[in-house]
């Protein structure tokens, strides 16, 4: 099996077999047919709910395994009410949407580490990621680990999250500043992989992405909004773990070690369903995003 | 020089030397410093102006070298007033924005070929494209030719335009339909390279992209707008060549065989300006788009 040699070499393929994909299946069909055993729950403490004025809500999954101090800061900012009244103030076409207070002088809530360490990469040792078997333009190896898109360099022994569509990073000024995480951004166009290993990625948008991607582009330098322009204002930010259990949103991701995931990526690389005449024979990491969904019980509500 | 071995092997590097890029230069700095000799004019007959209700204008550069019959159709649709009153009717997040009449029964203007040939790729022979020296996830080789992003397979001897951000393609139904070009789309997220060689690309947006990318996403299947929703209506479409000479928009692209272009791509792959700590060491085709601009005389107006 050409796909996911790392997984098969390590004997990690899940026991429950997925149905063999038929020619006409789409990647979405494969995801929808994945057995319950192929899905992994996302902890409630890793889900951040951003409520916007007017009723929209974006939900971000945090990545404590990659940027633990920045993620701890994000939780402290959320619990401390730091973002109430904050706004989206930068939307640069084919690049990023950025939000926060945009105010250097606003005091941080208790528990925020003002100058976090440089959490741009971490040792790959112990992760055993699943490889994507197609060439990448930026890194020696790319693939997935615990539902995250990952790049790594076996020679250096280091791994990093990658700047794919919807990934959430921490705005910063110039080195040695890494950003405290009061200002966050998400990728809204072609993957900005040149930022990999240069800035802390701390999560990804798992619901409500269009509240951030479909905004008017800023007219000032770097896509900043003209002063006084507010396209979207934040009314509150909470962690799912702060809500009563029955009110918590509940999400899961498709395990990269499952046969369903392997079939999904193979199909992303080789579309044969009705529309396609020529399976293109490859896919890049950011064009084969890990499927994430509401748990079926919530989706059915 | 590691960059652009195809160009240097063929002795195509332009005679006028570009200034050596300094550590602090950004890719944009390099483009702005490129000498006049590095720019190539885009013919007025290849520029299509789409005027939207309310005053916005998007400008598309057509690609007659790749989809000659589809491009001839586009010109006939424009000259015949086919798109007056047409709308944007599909905006699928991280995928495409599509516009046209969305009406199978509307008669075509004179000169339109109802069933164009399958212009999804063409022989690479005679093109001598400049290679991008980084791996691509989809194609054996990628690079640039006459200002266009290109993929090719030396073994098969075929080349195709690639689905990068802002590229314009021809909507179609199922095979053997190729679309007559009455319905067009542009890529608004991560490059949809799985569509390469499966659909006719006929151009790219060179100005006014945000009029198509920043729209509300459609709420129906495939990002279709709910019937009756009109986010943007077209009032007229013209070719620049139909305008009096002094009213024509005038664009140029940075020649991929110029030292400035080589320096631009090298810098996209190895950012060293103030913000960056680690040059990432690579870039994908769609993240190193060919610089296109208004000719300086027009930009200064």
Coordinates of C-alpha atoms in Angstrom, one line a residue:
Chain A
X1 CA 0.0 0.0 0.0
X2 CA 1.6 3.2 -1.2
X3 CA -0.3 5.4 1.2
X4 CA 0.9 6.0 4.7
X5 CA 4.0 3.8 4.8
X6 CA 4.9 5.2 8.2
X7 CA 1.7 3.9 9.7
X8 CA 1.9 0.5 8.1
X9 CA 5.6 0.1 8.9
X10 CA 4.7 0.7 12.5
X11 CA 1.7 -1.6 12.4
X12 CA -0.6 1.2 13.5
X13 CA -3.4 0.6 11.1
X14 CA -6.6 0.3 13.0
X15 CA -8.3 -3.1 13.3
X16 CA -11.7 -2.2 12.2
X17 CA -11.7 -2.3 8.4
X18 CA -13.2 0.5 6.4
X19 CA -15.4 -0.4 3.4
X20 CA -13.3 -0.6 0.3
X21 CA -13.8 2.7 -1.6
X22 CA -15.6 2.4 -4.9
X23 CA -14.7 4.4 -8.0
X24 CA -17.6 6.8 -7.5
X25 CA -16.9 7.7 -3.9
X26 CA -15.9 11.2 -3.0
X27 CA -13.5 11.9 -0.1
X28 CA -16.6 13.2 1.8
X29 CA -18.4 9.8 1.1
X30 CA -15.4 8.0 2.7
X31 CA -15.4 10.3 5.7
X32 CA -19.2 9.9 6.2
X33 CA -18.8 6.1 6.0
X34 CA -16.0 6.0 8.6
X35 CA -16.8 3.7 11.5
X36 CA -17.2 5.2 15.0
X37 CA -13.9 3.6 16.0
X38 CA -12.0 5.8 13.5
X39 CA -13.0 9.1 15.3
X40 CA -11.2 10.6 18.3
X41 CA -12.8 13.1 20.7
X42 CA -11.4 16.6 21.1
X43 CA -11.1 17.6 24.8
X44 CA -13.5 20.3 25.9
X45 CA -10.6 22.3 27.4
X46 CA -9.1 22.5 23.9
X47 CA -12.2 24.1 22.4
X48 CA -12.5 27.9 22.5
X49 CA -15.8 29.6 21.6
X50 CA -15.6 33.1 20.1
X51 CA -19.0 34.8 20.1
X52 CA -19.4 37.8 17.7
X53 CA -21.8 40.7 17.9
X54 CA -24.8 39.8 15.9
X55 CA -24.8 36.1 16.8
X56 CA -22.1 34.3 14.9
X57 CA -19.8 31.9 16.7
X58 CA -16.4 30.6 15.7
X59 CA -14.9 27.6 17.5
X60 CA -11.1 27.1 17.7
X61 CA -9.4 23.9 18.7
X62 CA -6.2 24.7 20.7
X63 CA -2.9 22.8 20.2
X64 CA -1.3 22.4 23.7
X65 CA 1.0 19.7 22.4
X66 CA 2.7 22.2 20.2
X67 CA 2.5 25.6 21.9
X68 CA 1.8 24.8 25.6
X69 CA 2.7 28.2 27.0
X70 CA 0.9 30.1 24.3
X71 CA -2.2 27.9 24.7
X72 CA -2.1 28.4 28.5
X73 CA -2.1 32.1 27.8
X74 CA -5.0 31.8 25.4
X75 CA -7.0 30.0 28.2
X76 CA -6.0 32.8 30.7
X77 CA -7.0 35.5 28.2
X78 CA -10.4 33.8 27.6
X79 CA -11.1 33.2 31.3
X80 CA -10.0 36.8 32.2
X81 CA -12.5 38.3 29.7
X82 CA -9.6 40.0 27.9
X83 CA -11.2 39.8 24.4
X84 CA -14.6 41.2 25.3
X85 CA -15.0 44.1 22.9
X86 CA -12.0 43.1 20.8
X87 CA -12.4 43.2 17.0
X88 CA -11.2 41.8 13.8
X89 CA -8.9 44.5 12.6
X90 CA -6.9 43.0 9.8
X91 CA -8.1 41.0 6.8
X92 CA -5.4 40.7 4.1
X93 CA -6.6 38.9 0.9
X94 CA -5.1 35.5 0.3
X95 CA -3.2 35.8 3.6
X96 CA -4.7 36.2 7.1
X97 CA -7.5 37.5 9.2
X98 CA -6.3 38.8 12.5
X99 CA -8.2 39.7 15.7
X100 CA -7.7 40.8 19.3
X101 CA -7.5 44.1 21.1
X102 CA -4.8 45.6 18.9
X103 CA -3.8 47.6 22.0
X104 CA -0.2 47.2 23.4
X105 CA -1.2 49.0 26.6
X106 CA -4.1 46.9 27.7
X107 CA -3.1 44.9 30.9
X108 CA -3.0 41.1 30.8
X109 CA -5.2 39.0 33.0
X110 CA -3.6 37.0 35.9
X111 CA -1.7 33.9 34.7
X112 CA -0.6 35.3 31.3
X113 CA 3.1 34.8 30.6
X114 CA 4.0 38.1 29.0
X115 CA 7.0 36.7 27.1
X116 CA 6.4 33.1 26.2
X117 CA 9.2 30.9 24.8
X118 CA 9.7 30.3 21.1
X119 CA 7.2 27.5 20.6
X120 CA 7.6 27.3 16.8
X121 CA 8.7 23.6 16.7
X122 CA 9.2 20.6 19.0
X123 CA 11.1 17.4 19.0
X124 CA 9.5 14.8 16.7
X125 CA 10.7 12.0 19.0
X126 CA 7.8 10.1 20.5
X127 CA 5.2 11.5 18.0
X128 CA 5.3 8.7 15.4
X129 CA 3.4 10.8 12.8
X130 CA 1.7 9.3 9.8
X131 CA 3.5 10.4 6.5
X132 CA 1.8 11.8 3.5
X133 CA 3.6 10.0 0.6
X134 CA 3.7 12.9 -1.8
X135 CA 6.5 15.5 -2.1
X136 CA 6.2 18.7 -0.2
X137 CA 7.7 22.0 -1.4
X138 CA 8.8 23.1 2.1
X139 CA 9.8 20.3 4.4
X140 CA 11.6 16.9 4.3
X141 CA 8.5 15.1 5.5
X142 CA 4.9 16.0 6.1
X143 CA 1.9 14.2 7.4
X144 CA -0.4 14.0 10.4
X145 CA -0.3 13.5 14.2
X146 CA -3.3 13.4 16.5
X147 CA -5.3 15.1 13.9
X148 CA -2.9 18.0 13.2
X149 CA -1.0 18.7 9.9
X150 CA 2.6 18.3 10.6
X151 CA 6.0 18.9 9.0
X152 CA 9.2 17.4 10.3
X153 CA 12.9 17.0 9.5
X154 CA 14.2 13.6 10.6
X155 CA 17.8 14.9 10.4
X156 CA 17.1 17.8 12.8
X157 CA 14.6 15.7 14.8
X158 CA 12.1 18.6 14.9
X159 CA 8.4 18.9 14.0
X160 CA 6.1 21.8 13.5
X161 CA 2.5 22.5 12.8
X162 CA 2.0 24.0 9.3
X163 CA 0.2 27.1 8.1
X164 CA -2.8 25.5 6.3
X165 CA -6.1 27.2 5.7
X166 CA -7.9 27.8 9.0
X167 CA -4.8 27.3 11.2
X168 CA -4.6 29.8 14.1
X169 CA -1.4 31.5 15.0
X170 CA -0.1 34.1 17.5
X171 CA 0.6 37.6 16.1
X172 CA 4.0 38.9 17.1
X173 CA 6.3 41.8 16.6
X174 CA 10.0 41.4 15.7
X175 CA 12.3 38.9 17.3
X176 CA 12.7 38.0 20.2
X177 CA 9.0 38.7 20.7
X178 CA 6.8 35.7 20.2
X179 CA 3.5 37.3 21.0
X180 CA 1.6 36.7 24.2
X181 CA -1.4 35.4 22.3
X182 CA -3.7 38.4 22.8
X183 CA -3.6 38.9 19.0
X184 CA -4.5 35.8 16.9
X185 CA -4.7 35.2 13.2
X186 CA -6.0 32.5 10.8
X187 CA -4.9 31.6 7.3
X188 CA -7.6 32.6 4.7
X189 CA -5.9 31.8 1.4
X190 CA -3.1 29.7 -0.1
X191 CA -1.2 28.1 2.8
X192 CA 1.4 30.6 4.1
X193 CA 4.0 28.0 4.7
X194 CA 6.8 30.5 4.7
X195 CA 5.6 31.4 8.2
X196 CA 6.2 27.8 9.4
X197 CA 8.9 27.7 12.1
X198 CA 8.7 31.5 12.3
X199 CA 5.7 32.0 14.5
X200 CA 3.7 30.1 17.1
X201 CA 0.7 28.1 15.7
X202 CA -1.7 27.4 18.5
X203 CA -4.8 25.9 17.0
X204 CA -7.2 25.9 14.1
X205 CA -10.8 27.0 13.4
X206 CA -13.1 23.9 13.5
X207 CA -16.4 25.8 13.0
X208 CA -17.5 29.2 11.8
X209 CA -14.5 29.8 9.6
X210 CA -16.6 31.8 7.1
X211 CA -17.1 34.4 9.9
X212 CA -13.4 35.2 9.4
X213 CA -12.7 34.4 5.8
X214 CA -15.6 36.2 4.1
X215 CA -15.0 39.6 5.6
X216 CA -14.2 42.7 3.6
X217 CA -10.5 43.0 3.0
X218 CA -8.7 45.8 4.8
X219 CA -7.7 48.8 2.7
X220 CA -4.6 49.9 4.6
X221 CA -1.1 48.4 4.6
X222 CA -1.0 44.7 5.4
X223 CA -4.8 44.5 5.1
X224 CA -5.4 46.6 8.3
X225 CA -8.8 48.1 8.5
X226 CA -9.0 51.9 8.4
X227 CA -9.3 53.2 12.0
X228 CA -12.9 53.2 13.1
X229 CA -14.0 50.3 10.8
X230 CA -15.4 47.3 12.6
X231 CA -16.4 44.4 10.5
X232 CA -16.8 42.0 13.4
X233 CA -16.7 42.6 17.2
X234 CA -16.2 39.9 19.8
X235 CA -18.7 39.9 22.6
X236 CA -17.1 37.1 24.6
X237 CA -14.7 34.2 24.5
X238 CA -15.1 31.0 26.5
X239 CA -13.5 27.6 26.8
X240 CA -16.0 24.8 26.2
X241 CA -14.9 23.4 29.6
X242 CA -16.4 26.5 31.3
X243 CA -19.9 25.6 30.0
X244 CA -22.3 23.2 31.7
X245 CA -21.7 19.7 30.3
X246 CA -24.9 19.6 28.3
X247 CA -24.2 22.9 26.6
X248 CA -20.7 22.1 25.5
X249 CA -20.0 21.7 21.8
X250 CA -18.4 18.4 21.1
X251 CA -16.1 17.7 18.2
X252 CA -14.1 14.8 17.0
X253 CA -11.4 14.2 14.3
X254 CA -10.7 11.3 12.0
X255 CA -7.8 9.3 13.3
X256 CA -4.9 9.5 10.8
X257 CA -4.0 5.9 11.7
X258 CA -7.5 4.6 10.6
X259 CA -8.0 2.9 7.2
X260 CA -10.8 5.4 6.6
X261 CA -8.2 8.3 6.8
X262 CA -5.9 6.5 4.5
X263 CA -8.7 5.9 2.0
X264 CA -9.8 9.6 2.4
X265 CA -6.3 10.9 1.5
X266 CA -5.8 8.4 -1.3
X267 CA -9.1 9.7 -2.8
X268 CA -8.1 13.3 -2.3
X269 CA -5.0 12.4 -4.4
X270 CA -6.9 10.3 -7.0
X271 CA -10.4 11.6 -7.6
X272 CA -12.3 9.2 -9.8
X273 CA -15.9 10.2 -9.0
X274 CA -18.1 11.4 -11.9
X275 CA -16.7 14.9 -12.4
X276 CA -13.1 13.8 -12.7
X277 CA -11.5 12.5 -15.9
X278 CA -7.8 12.3 -14.7
X279 CA -6.9 11.4 -11.1
X280 CA -4.1 13.9 -10.6
X281 CA -2.0 11.5 -8.6
X282 CA -0.9 13.6 -5.6
X283 CA -2.1 16.0 -3.0
X284 CA -0.4 18.6 -0.8
X285 CA -0.7 18.5 3.0
X286 CA -3.0 21.6 3.2
X287 CA -5.3 20.3 0.4
X288 CA -6.0 17.1 2.4
X289 CA -7.1 18.6 5.7
X290 CA -8.0 16.3 8.6
X291 CA -11.7 15.8 8.8
X292 CA -13.2 17.4 11.9
X293 CA -16.9 17.4 12.8
X294 CA -19.5 17.8 15.5
X295 CA -20.0 14.5 17.2
X296 CA -22.9 12.8 15.5
X297 CA -25.2 13.2 18.5
X298 CA -24.8 17.0 18.3
X299 CA -24.9 17.2 14.6
X300 CA -28.3 15.5 14.6
X301 CA -29.8 18.0 17.0
Chain B
X1 CA 22.8 29.3 -9.2
X2 CA 20.3 26.8 -7.8
X3 CA 17.2 28.7 -9.0
X4 CA 15.8 28.3 -12.4
X5 CA 18.2 25.8 -13.9
X6 CA 16.1 25.6 -17.0
X7 CA 16.5 29.2 -17.8
X8 CA 20.3 29.3 -17.2
X9 CA 20.8 26.0 -19.0
X10 CA 19.1 27.6 -22.0
X11 CA 21.0 30.9 -21.7
X12 CA 17.8 32.8 -21.3
X13 CA 18.8 35.0 -18.4
X14 CA 18.1 38.7 -19.4
X15 CA 21.1 40.9 -20.0
X16 CA 20.2 43.7 -17.7
X17 CA 21.4 42.7 -14.2
X18 CA 19.1 43.2 -11.3
X19 CA 20.6 44.7 -8.1
X20 CA 21.8 41.9 -5.8
X21 CA 19.1 41.4 -3.2
X22 CA 20.1 42.3 0.3
X23 CA 19.2 40.4 3.4
X24 CA 16.5 42.8 4.4
X25 CA 14.7 42.9 1.0
X26 CA 11.2 41.5 0.7
X27 CA 10.0 39.8 -2.4
X28 CA 7.9 43.0 -3.1
X29 CA 11.1 45.1 -2.8
X30 CA 12.7 43.0 -5.4
X31 CA 9.7 43.3 -7.7
X32 CA 9.6 47.0 -7.2
X33 CA 13.3 47.3 -8.1
X34 CA 13.0 45.2 -11.3
X35 CA 14.2 47.2 -14.3
X36 CA 11.8 48.1 -17.1
X37 CA 13.4 45.5 -19.3
X38 CA 12.2 42.7 -17.0
X39 CA 8.5 43.5 -17.6
X40 CA 6.4 42.2 -20.6
X41 CA 3.2 43.9 -21.7
X42 CA -0.1 42.0 -21.7
X43 CA -2.0 42.5 -25.0
X44 CA -5.2 44.5 -24.7
X45 CA -7.2 41.8 -26.4
X46 CA -6.3 39.4 -23.5
X47 CA -7.8 41.7 -20.9
X48 CA -11.5 41.4 -20.0
X49 CA -13.1 44.0 -17.8
X50 CA -16.1 42.9 -15.7
X51 CA -18.1 45.9 -14.3
X52 CA -20.3 45.1 -11.3
X53 CA -23.4 46.9 -10.1
X54 CA -22.3 49.6 -7.6
X55 CA -19.1 50.4 -9.4
X56 CA -16.5 47.7 -8.8
X57 CA -14.4 46.3 -11.7
X58 CA -12.5 43.0 -11.9
X59 CA -10.0 42.5 -14.7
X60 CA -9.2 39.1 -16.1
X61 CA -6.2 38.2 -18.3
X62 CA -7.2 35.5 -20.8
X63 CA -4.9 32.6 -21.7
X64 CA -5.3 32.0 -25.5
X65 CA -2.1 29.9 -25.6
X66 CA -3.7 27.3 -23.4
X67 CA -7.5 27.3 -24.1
X68 CA -7.8 29.0 -27.5
X69 CA -11.4 28.0 -28.3
X70 CA -12.6 28.7 -24.8
X71 CA -10.9 32.1 -24.9
X72 CA -12.4 32.8 -28.3
X73 CA -15.8 32.0 -26.8
X74 CA -15.2 34.3 -23.8
X75 CA -14.4 37.1 -26.2
X76 CA -17.6 36.3 -28.2
X77 CA -19.7 36.2 -25.0
X78 CA -18.2 39.6 -24.0
X79 CA -18.8 41.2 -27.4
X80 CA -22.3 39.8 -27.6
X81 CA -23.4 41.2 -24.2
X82 CA -24.1 37.8 -22.9
X83 CA -23.2 38.6 -19.3
X84 CA -25.1 41.8 -18.9
X85 CA -27.3 41.1 -15.8
X86 CA -25.4 37.9 -14.9
X87 CA -24.5 37.3 -11.3
X88 CA -22.1 35.7 -8.9
X89 CA -24.2 32.7 -7.8
X90 CA -21.7 30.4 -6.1
X91 CA -19.1 31.1 -3.4
X92 CA -17.8 28.0 -1.8
X93 CA -15.4 28.7 1.1
X94 CA -11.8 27.7 0.5
X95 CA -12.7 26.6 -3.0
X96 CA -14.2 28.8 -5.8
X97 CA -16.4 31.8 -6.7
X98 CA -18.5 31.2 -9.8
X99 CA -20.4 33.7 -12.0
X100 CA -22.4 33.8 -15.2
X101 CA -26.0 33.4 -16.2
X102 CA -26.6 30.1 -14.5
X103 CA -29.2 29.5 -17.2
X104 CA -28.8 26.5 -19.6
X105 CA -31.5 27.9 -21.9
X106 CA -30.1 31.3 -22.7
X107 CA -29.0 31.5 -26.3
X108 CA -25.3 32.0 -27.1
X109 CA -24.1 35.0 -29.1
X110 CA -22.8 34.5 -32.7
X111 CA -19.4 33.0 -32.9
X112 CA -19.6 30.9 -29.7
X113 CA -18.6 27.3 -30.2
X114 CA -21.2 25.4 -28.1
X115 CA -19.0 22.3 -27.5
X116 CA -15.3 23.3 -27.4
X117 CA -12.6 20.7 -27.4
X118 CA -11.0 19.4 -24.2
X119 CA -8.4 22.2 -23.7
X120 CA -7.1 20.9 -20.4
X121 CA -3.5 20.6 -21.4
X122 CA -1.2 21.2 -24.4
X123 CA 2.1 19.9 -25.7
X124 CA 5.1 21.3 -23.7
X125 CA 7.2 21.2 -26.9
X126 CA 8.3 24.6 -27.9
X127 CA 7.4 26.3 -24.6
X128 CA 10.8 26.1 -22.8
X129 CA 9.2 26.9 -19.4
X130 CA 11.4 28.0 -16.5
X131 CA 11.4 25.4 -13.7
X132 CA 10.7 26.0 -10.0
X133 CA 13.4 24.0 -8.3
X134 CA 11.3 22.8 -5.4
X135 CA 9.2 19.6 -5.2
X136 CA 5.6 19.7 -6.2
X137 CA 2.9 17.5 -4.7
X138 CA 1.0 17.0 -8.0
X139 CA 3.2 17.2 -11.1
X140 CA 6.6 16.0 -12.2
X141 CA 7.7 19.5 -13.0
X142 CA 6.3 23.0 -12.3
X143 CA 7.4 26.5 -13.2
X144 CA 6.4 29.4 -15.4
X145 CA 5.9 30.3 -19.0
X146 CA 5.0 33.7 -20.4
X147 CA 3.9 34.8 -17.0
X148 CA 1.7 31.7 -16.3
X149 CA 2.0 29.1 -13.6
X150 CA 2.6 25.8 -15.4
X151 CA 2.9 22.1 -14.6
X152 CA 4.3 19.6 -17.1
X153 CA 5.3 16.0 -17.5
X154 CA 8.4 15.6 -19.6
X155 CA 7.6 11.9 -20.1
X156 CA 4.1 12.6 -21.5
X157 CA 5.3 15.8 -23.2
X158 CA 2.2 17.7 -21.9
X159 CA 1.8 21.0 -20.0
X160 CA -1.2 22.5 -18.2
X161 CA -2.0 25.7 -16.4
X162 CA -2.5 25.2 -12.6
X163 CA -5.3 26.0 -10.3
X164 CA -3.7 28.7 -8.2
X165 CA -5.4 31.4 -6.2
X166 CA -7.1 33.8 -8.7
X167 CA -6.9 31.5 -11.8
X168 CA -10.1 31.6 -13.9
X169 CA -11.6 28.4 -15.2
X170 CA -14.6 27.3 -17.2
X171 CA -17.5 25.7 -15.3
X172 CA -18.7 22.5 -16.9
X173 CA -21.1 19.6 -16.3
X174 CA -20.0 16.0 -16.6
X175 CA -17.8 14.6 -19.3
X176 CA -17.7 15.0 -22.3
X177 CA -19.0 18.5 -21.7
X178 CA -16.1 21.0 -21.3
X179 CA -18.3 24.1 -20.7
X180 CA -18.8 26.8 -23.4
X181 CA -17.3 29.5 -21.0
X182 CA -20.6 31.2 -20.2
X183 CA -20.0 30.2 -16.6
X184 CA -16.6 31.0 -15.1
X185 CA -15.0 30.5 -11.7
X186 CA -11.9 31.6 -9.8
X187 CA -10.0 29.9 -7.0
X188 CA -10.4 31.7 -3.6
X189 CA -8.6 29.4 -1.2
X190 CA -5.9 26.7 -1.1
X191 CA -4.9 25.8 -4.7
X192 CA -7.5 23.3 -6.0
X193 CA -4.8 21.4 -8.0
X194 CA -7.0 18.3 -8.1
X195 CA -8.9 20.1 -10.8
X196 CA -5.7 20.5 -13.0
X197 CA -6.1 18.6 -16.3
X198 CA -9.8 18.0 -15.5
X199 CA -11.2 21.4 -16.6
X200 CA -10.3 24.3 -18.8
X201 CA -8.3 27.1 -17.2
X202 CA -8.7 30.2 -19.4
X203 CA -7.2 33.1 -17.5
X204 CA -6.6 34.8 -14.1
X205 CA -7.8 37.8 -12.2
X206 CA -5.2 40.5 -12.4
X207 CA -7.2 43.3 -10.6
X208 CA -10.3 43.4 -8.3
X209 CA -9.9 39.9 -6.9
X210 CA -11.4 40.9 -3.6
X211 CA -14.7 41.7 -5.4
X212 CA -14.9 37.9 -5.8
X213 CA -13.0 36.5 -2.8
X214 CA -14.6 38.6 0.0
X215 CA -18.2 37.7 -0.7
X216 CA -20.6 36.0 1.6
X217 CA -20.3 32.2 1.2
X218 CA -23.3 30.5 -0.3
X219 CA -25.4 28.5 2.1
X220 CA -26.6 25.8 -0.3
X221 CA -24.8 22.7 -1.6
X222 CA -21.5 23.4 -3.3
X223 CA -21.7 27.0 -2.0
X224 CA -24.6 28.0 -4.2
X225 CA -26.5 31.0 -3.1
X226 CA -30.1 30.6 -2.1
X227 CA -32.3 31.5 -5.0
X228 CA -33.0 35.2 -5.1
X229 CA -29.8 36.1 -3.3
X230 CA -27.6 38.4 -5.4
X231 CA -24.3 39.4 -3.7
X232 CA -22.9 40.9 -7.0
X233 CA -24.4 41.6 -10.3
X234 CA -22.6 42.2 -13.6
X235 CA -23.6 45.3 -15.5
X236 CA -21.3 44.7 -18.5
X237 CA -18.2 42.9 -19.7
X238 CA -15.8 44.3 -22.3
X239 CA -12.4 43.5 -23.7
X240 CA -9.8 46.2 -23.2
X241 CA -9.3 46.2 -26.9
X242 CA -12.9 47.5 -27.4
X243 CA -12.1 50.7 -25.5
X244 CA -10.5 53.8 -27.0
X245 CA -6.8 53.5 -26.7
X246 CA -6.4 56.1 -23.9
X247 CA -9.1 54.5 -21.8
X248 CA -7.6 51.0 -21.9
X249 CA -6.1 49.5 -18.7
X250 CA -2.6 48.4 -19.3
X251 CA -0.9 45.6 -17.5
X252 CA 2.5 43.9 -17.5
X253 CA 4.0 40.8 -15.9
X254 CA 7.5 40.1 -14.6
X255 CA 9.3 38.0 -17.2
X256 CA 10.2 34.6 -15.6
X257 CA 13.5 34.6 -17.5
X258 CA 14.6 37.8 -15.8
X259 CA 17.2 37.9 -13.0
X260 CA 14.6 39.9 -11.0
X261 CA 12.1 37.1 -11.2
X262 CA 14.7 34.5 -10.1
X263 CA 15.6 36.8 -7.2
X264 CA 11.9 37.2 -6.4
X265 CA 11.3 33.5 -6.2
X266 CA 14.5 32.8 -4.3
X267 CA 13.3 35.4 -1.7
X268 CA 9.8 33.8 -1.5
X269 CA 11.6 30.6 -0.6
X270 CA 14.1 32.1 1.7
X271 CA 12.7 35.1 3.6
X272 CA 15.3 36.8 5.6
X273 CA 13.8 40.2 6.1
X274 CA 13.2 41.5 9.7
X275 CA 10.2 39.4 10.6
X276 CA 11.7 36.1 9.6
X277 CA 14.0 34.0 11.8
X278 CA 14.2 30.8 9.7
X279 CA 14.2 30.9 5.9
X280 CA 11.9 28.0 5.2
X281 CA 14.0 26.8 2.1
X282 CA 11.2 26.2 -0.4
X283 CA 8.1 27.5 -2.0
X284 CA 5.2 26.0 -3.9
X285 CA 4.2 27.2 -7.3
X286 CA 1.0 28.9 -6.1
X287 CA 2.7 30.6 -3.3
X288 CA 5.2 32.3 -5.7
X289 CA 2.7 33.9 -8.1
X290 CA 4.0 35.8 -11.1
X291 CA 4.0 39.5 -10.3
X292 CA 1.5 41.4 -12.5
X293 CA 0.9 45.1 -12.3
X294 CA -0.6 48.2 -14.0
X295 CA 2.1 49.7 -16.2
X296 CA 3.8 52.4 -14.2
X297 CA 2.3 55.2 -16.3
X298 CA -1.2 54.1 -15.3
X299 CA -0.3 53.3 -11.7
X300 CA 0.9 56.8 -11.3
X301 CA -2.3 58.4 -12.4

